[in-house]
Tab-separated table of C-alpha atoms in Angstrom:
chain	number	residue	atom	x	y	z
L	1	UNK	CA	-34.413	-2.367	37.617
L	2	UNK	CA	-31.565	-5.495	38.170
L	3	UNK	CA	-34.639	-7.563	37.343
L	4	UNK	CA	-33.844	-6.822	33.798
L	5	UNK	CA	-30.335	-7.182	33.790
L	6	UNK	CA	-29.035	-9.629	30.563
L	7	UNK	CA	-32.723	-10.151	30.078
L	8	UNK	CA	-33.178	-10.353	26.236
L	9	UNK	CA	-35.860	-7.789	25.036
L	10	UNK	CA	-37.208	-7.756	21.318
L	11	UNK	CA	-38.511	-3.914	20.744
L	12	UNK	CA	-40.126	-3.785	16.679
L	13	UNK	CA	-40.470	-0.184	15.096
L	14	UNK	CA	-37.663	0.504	17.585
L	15	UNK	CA	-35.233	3.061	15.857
L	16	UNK	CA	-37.420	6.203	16.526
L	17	UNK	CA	-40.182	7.587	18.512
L	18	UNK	CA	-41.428	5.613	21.573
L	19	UNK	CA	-39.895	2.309	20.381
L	20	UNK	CA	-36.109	3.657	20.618
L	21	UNK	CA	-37.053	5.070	24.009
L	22	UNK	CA	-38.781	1.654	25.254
L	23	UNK	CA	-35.419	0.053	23.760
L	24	UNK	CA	-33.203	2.794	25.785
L	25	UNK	CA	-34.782	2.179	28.504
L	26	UNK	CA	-34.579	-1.697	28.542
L	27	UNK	CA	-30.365	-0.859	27.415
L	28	UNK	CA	-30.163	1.107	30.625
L	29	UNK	CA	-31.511	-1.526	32.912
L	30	UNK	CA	-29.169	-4.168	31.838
L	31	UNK	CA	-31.070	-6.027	29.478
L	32	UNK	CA	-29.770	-7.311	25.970
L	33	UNK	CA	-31.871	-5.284	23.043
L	34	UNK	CA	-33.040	-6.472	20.015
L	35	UNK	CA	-34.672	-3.717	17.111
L	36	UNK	CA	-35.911	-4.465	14.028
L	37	UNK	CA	-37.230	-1.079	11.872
L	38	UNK	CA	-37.101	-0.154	8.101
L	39	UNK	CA	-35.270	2.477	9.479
L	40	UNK	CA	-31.485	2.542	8.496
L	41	UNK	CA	-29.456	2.193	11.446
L	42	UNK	CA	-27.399	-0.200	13.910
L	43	UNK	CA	-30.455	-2.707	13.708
L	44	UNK	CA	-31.552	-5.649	12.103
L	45	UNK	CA	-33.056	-3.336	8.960
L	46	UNK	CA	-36.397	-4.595	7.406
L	47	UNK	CA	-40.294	-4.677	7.017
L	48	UNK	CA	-42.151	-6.866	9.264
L	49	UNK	CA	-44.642	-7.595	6.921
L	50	UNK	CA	-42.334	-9.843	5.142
L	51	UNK	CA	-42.845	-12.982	6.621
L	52	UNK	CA	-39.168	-14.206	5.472
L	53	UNK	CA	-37.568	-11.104	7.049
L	54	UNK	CA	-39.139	-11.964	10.465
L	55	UNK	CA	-38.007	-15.447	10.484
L	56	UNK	CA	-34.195	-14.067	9.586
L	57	UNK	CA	-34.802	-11.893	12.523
L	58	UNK	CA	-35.792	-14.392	14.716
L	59	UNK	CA	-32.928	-16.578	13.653
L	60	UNK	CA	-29.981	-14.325	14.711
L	61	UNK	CA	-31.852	-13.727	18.222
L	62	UNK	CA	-31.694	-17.596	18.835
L	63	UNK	CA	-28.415	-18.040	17.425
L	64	UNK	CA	-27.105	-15.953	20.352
L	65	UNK	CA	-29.812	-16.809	22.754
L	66	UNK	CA	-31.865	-19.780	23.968
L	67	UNK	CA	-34.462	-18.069	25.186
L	68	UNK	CA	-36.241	-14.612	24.980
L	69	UNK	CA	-37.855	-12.510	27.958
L	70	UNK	CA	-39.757	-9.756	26.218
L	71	UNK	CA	-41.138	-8.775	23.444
L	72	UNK	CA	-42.857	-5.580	22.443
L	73	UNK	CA	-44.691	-5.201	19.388
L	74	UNK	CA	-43.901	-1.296	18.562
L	75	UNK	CA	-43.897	-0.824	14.990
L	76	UNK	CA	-46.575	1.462	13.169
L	77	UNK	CA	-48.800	0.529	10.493
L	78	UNK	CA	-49.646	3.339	7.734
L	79	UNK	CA	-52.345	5.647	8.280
L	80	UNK	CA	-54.992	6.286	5.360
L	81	UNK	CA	-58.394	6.626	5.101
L	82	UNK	CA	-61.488	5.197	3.241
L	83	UNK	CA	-61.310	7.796	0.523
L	84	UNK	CA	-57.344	7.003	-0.380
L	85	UNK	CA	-56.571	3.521	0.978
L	86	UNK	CA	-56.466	1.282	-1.552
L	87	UNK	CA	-57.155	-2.496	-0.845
L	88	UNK	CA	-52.791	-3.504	-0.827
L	89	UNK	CA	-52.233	-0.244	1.681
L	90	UNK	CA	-55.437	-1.937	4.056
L	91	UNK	CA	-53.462	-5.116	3.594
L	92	UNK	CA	-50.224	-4.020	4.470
L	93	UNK	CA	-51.385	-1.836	7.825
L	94	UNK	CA	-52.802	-5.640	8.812
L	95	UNK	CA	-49.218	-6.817	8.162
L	96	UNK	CA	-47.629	-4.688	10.007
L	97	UNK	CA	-50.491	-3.938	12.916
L	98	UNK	CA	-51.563	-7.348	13.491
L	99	UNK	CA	-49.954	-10.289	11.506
L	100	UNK	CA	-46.022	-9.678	12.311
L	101	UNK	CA	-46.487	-9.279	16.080
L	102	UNK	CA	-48.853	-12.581	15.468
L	103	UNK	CA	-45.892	-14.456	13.804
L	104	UNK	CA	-43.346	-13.158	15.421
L	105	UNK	CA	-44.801	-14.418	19.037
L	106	UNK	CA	-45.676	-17.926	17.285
L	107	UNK	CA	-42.033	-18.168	16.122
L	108	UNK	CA	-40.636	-17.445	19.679
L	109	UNK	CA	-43.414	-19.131	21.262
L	110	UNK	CA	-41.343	-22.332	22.253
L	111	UNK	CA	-38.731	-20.375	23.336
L	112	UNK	CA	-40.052	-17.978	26.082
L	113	UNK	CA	-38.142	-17.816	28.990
L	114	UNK	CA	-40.248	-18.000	32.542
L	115	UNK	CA	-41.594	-15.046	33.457
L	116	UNK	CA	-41.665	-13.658	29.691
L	117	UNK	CA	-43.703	-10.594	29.296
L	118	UNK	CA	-45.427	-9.915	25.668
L	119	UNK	CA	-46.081	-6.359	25.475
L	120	UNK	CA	-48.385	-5.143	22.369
L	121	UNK	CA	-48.472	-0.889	21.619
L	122	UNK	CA	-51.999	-0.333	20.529
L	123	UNK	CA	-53.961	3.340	20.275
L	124	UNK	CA	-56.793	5.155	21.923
L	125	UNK	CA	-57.899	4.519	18.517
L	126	UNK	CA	-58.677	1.181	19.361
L	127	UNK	CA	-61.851	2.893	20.644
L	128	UNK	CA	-62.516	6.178	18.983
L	129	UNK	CA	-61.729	7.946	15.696
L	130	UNK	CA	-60.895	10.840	13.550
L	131	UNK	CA	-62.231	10.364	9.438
L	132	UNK	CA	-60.029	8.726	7.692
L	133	UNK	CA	-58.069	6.718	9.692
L	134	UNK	CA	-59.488	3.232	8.994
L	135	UNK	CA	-56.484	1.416	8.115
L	136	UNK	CA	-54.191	2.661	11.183
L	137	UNK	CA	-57.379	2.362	13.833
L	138	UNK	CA	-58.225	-1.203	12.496
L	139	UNK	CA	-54.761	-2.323	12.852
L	140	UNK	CA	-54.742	-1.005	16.396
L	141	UNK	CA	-58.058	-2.452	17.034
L	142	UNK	CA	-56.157	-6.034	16.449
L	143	UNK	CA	-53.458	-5.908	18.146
L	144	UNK	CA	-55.958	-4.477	21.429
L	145	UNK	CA	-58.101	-8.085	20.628
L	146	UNK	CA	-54.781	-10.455	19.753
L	147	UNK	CA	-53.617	-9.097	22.969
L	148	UNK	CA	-56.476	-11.033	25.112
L	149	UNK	CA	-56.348	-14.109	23.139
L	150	UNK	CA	-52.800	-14.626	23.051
L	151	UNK	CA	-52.919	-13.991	26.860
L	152	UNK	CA	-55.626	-17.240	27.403
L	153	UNK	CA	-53.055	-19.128	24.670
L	154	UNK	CA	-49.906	-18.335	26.636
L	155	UNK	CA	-51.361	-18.464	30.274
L	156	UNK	CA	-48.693	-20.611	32.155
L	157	UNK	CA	-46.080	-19.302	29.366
L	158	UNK	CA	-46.300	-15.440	29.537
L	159	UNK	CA	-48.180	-12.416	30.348
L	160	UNK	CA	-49.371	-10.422	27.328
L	161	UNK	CA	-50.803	-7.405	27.876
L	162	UNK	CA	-51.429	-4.220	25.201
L	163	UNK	CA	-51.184	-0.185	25.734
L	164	UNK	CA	-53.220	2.149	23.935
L	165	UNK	CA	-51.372	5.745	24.012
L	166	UNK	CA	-53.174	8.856	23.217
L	167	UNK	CA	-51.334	11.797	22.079
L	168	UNK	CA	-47.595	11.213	22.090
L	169	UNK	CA	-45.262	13.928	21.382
L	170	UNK	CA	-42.258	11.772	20.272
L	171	UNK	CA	-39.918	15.138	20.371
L	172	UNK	CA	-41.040	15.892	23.851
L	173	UNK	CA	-42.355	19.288	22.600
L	174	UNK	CA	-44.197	21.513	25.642
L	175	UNK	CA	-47.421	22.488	24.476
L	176	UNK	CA	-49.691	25.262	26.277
L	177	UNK	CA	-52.762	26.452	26.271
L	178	UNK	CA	-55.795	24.278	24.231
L	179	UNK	CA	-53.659	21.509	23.851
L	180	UNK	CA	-52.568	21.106	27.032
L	181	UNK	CA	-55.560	21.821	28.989
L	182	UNK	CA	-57.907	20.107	27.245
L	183	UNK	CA	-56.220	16.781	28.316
L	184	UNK	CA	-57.525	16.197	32.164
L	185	UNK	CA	-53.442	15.469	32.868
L	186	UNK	CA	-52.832	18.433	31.759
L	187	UNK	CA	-50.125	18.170	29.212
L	188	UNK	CA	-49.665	16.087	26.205
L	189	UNK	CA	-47.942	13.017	26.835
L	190	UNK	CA	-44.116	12.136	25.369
L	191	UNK	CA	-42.446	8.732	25.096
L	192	UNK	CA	-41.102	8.002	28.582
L	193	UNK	CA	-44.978	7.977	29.606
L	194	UNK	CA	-45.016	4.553	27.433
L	195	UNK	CA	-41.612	3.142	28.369
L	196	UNK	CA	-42.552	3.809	31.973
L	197	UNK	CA	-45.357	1.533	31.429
L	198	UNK	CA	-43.543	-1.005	29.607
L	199	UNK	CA	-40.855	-1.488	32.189
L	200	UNK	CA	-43.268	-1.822	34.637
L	201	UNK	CA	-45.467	-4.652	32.779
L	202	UNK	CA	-42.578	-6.266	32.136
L	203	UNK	CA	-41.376	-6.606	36.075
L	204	UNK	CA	-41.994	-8.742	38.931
L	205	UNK	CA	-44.576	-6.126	40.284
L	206	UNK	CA	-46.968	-6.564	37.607
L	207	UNK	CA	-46.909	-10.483	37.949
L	208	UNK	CA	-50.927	-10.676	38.427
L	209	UNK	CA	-51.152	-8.651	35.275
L	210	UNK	CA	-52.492	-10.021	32.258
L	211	UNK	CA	-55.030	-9.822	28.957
L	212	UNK	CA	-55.121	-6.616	30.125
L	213	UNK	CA	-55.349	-3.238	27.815
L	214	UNK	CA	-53.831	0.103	29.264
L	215	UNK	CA	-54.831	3.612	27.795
L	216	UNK	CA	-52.163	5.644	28.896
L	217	UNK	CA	-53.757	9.436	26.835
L	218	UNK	CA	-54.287	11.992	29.907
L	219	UNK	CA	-57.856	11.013	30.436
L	220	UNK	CA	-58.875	12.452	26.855
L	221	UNK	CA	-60.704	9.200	26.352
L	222	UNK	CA	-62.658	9.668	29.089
L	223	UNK	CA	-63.530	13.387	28.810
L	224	UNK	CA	-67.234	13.997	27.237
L	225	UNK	CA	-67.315	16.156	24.999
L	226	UNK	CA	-70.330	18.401	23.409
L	227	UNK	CA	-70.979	20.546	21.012
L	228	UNK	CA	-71.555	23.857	23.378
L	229	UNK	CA	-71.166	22.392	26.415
L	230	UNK	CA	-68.031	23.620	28.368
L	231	UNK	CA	-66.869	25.984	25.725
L	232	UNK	CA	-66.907	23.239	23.196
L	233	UNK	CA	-67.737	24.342	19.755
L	234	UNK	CA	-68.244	22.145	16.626
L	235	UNK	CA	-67.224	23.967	13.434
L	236	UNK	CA	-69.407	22.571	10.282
């Protein structure tokens, strides 16, 4: 991976979970790591829905560099439903889903390097649900769409592309029986099943790559499922 070596990599929502291992992983290949998270933590510490906070973020980047290579929209919005979301909370898993990683592109649009690579996480709830989940799964549906049409506005500029993971185990637990077979992989997924992805959008070899969404889930997505088909039961 010397392709990203001193490369300058933006990683939001990248102190835990799959952002901090799609920021290791960019660390180990060479390249020069930026996080932002509310997270405490040897970051840049704040919420990307404040518009002020991401400009201040921005700043410090291009006060040490000219240009940026990557950038990989990470963090998570909240997760509520349509009984207990209030209007604000809807708001603010927009913010954070789909306006930041809007913003924080535009500011940073003038100063992508050649070859940049915009990478956007999504959800396989960008195309199915669980009840109440609207304000996480609309945010994710957003970020899937931005990801298309900033790939048409950018074409030239940058490749944007988004992944949708299914279920991620971010403490790379080893599940058995139901939960691992009924995933067509096999197992439930962990972080490094992202990263891996990442990298790999982000390099040379994926230089014909673009607008394009990923769903990286173990084939749930595509498994039918029916009530007493297979074994399948629904319990009403």
């Amino acid at each position: 991976m010397s392709e990203f070596k001193d490369k300058v990599a933006i990683v939001t929502g990248g102190a835990q979970g799959i952002g901090m291992c799609i920021a290791d992983e960019f660390r180990k290949a060479g390249a020069h790591v930026y996080v932002i998270d509310k997270q405490e933590g040897n970051h840049y510490v704040g919420d990307i829905s404040d518009k002020k906070i991401l400009e201040s973020f921005v700043q410090e980047i291009l006060s040490k560099h000219n240009n940026v290579d990557f950038i990989i929209n990470n963090a998570i919005p909240i997760t509520k439903g349509l009984d207990e979301c209030s209007y604000e909370e809807f708001q603010y898993a927009l913010s954070v889903g789909v306006t930041a990683p809007f913003y924080l592109v535009k500011l940073l649009k003038d100063n992508l390097a050649d070859g940049a690579s915009i990478i956007n996480i999504s959800s396989s709830r960008d195309r199915m649900s669980q009840p109440q989940t609207e304000s996480y799964t609309a945010a994710k549906g957003g970020i899937a769409a931005l990801t298309h049409a900033l790939a048409v506005s950018l074409a030239g500029k940058a490749r944007v592309n988004s992944i949708s993971p299914g279920w991620i185990d971010t403490s790379y637990t080893i599940y058995e029986g139901a939960d691992a077979i009924q995933q067509p992989a096999g197992r439930v997924g962990n972080p490094m099943d992202i990263a891996n992805m990442v990298l790999f959008l982000c390099s040379e070899k994926a230089g014909f790559i673009t607008g394009e969404n990923i769903c990286i889930d173990g084939g749930m997505t595509k498994h039918m499922i029916y009530h007493g088909d297979n074994g399948w039961t629904l319990n009403v």
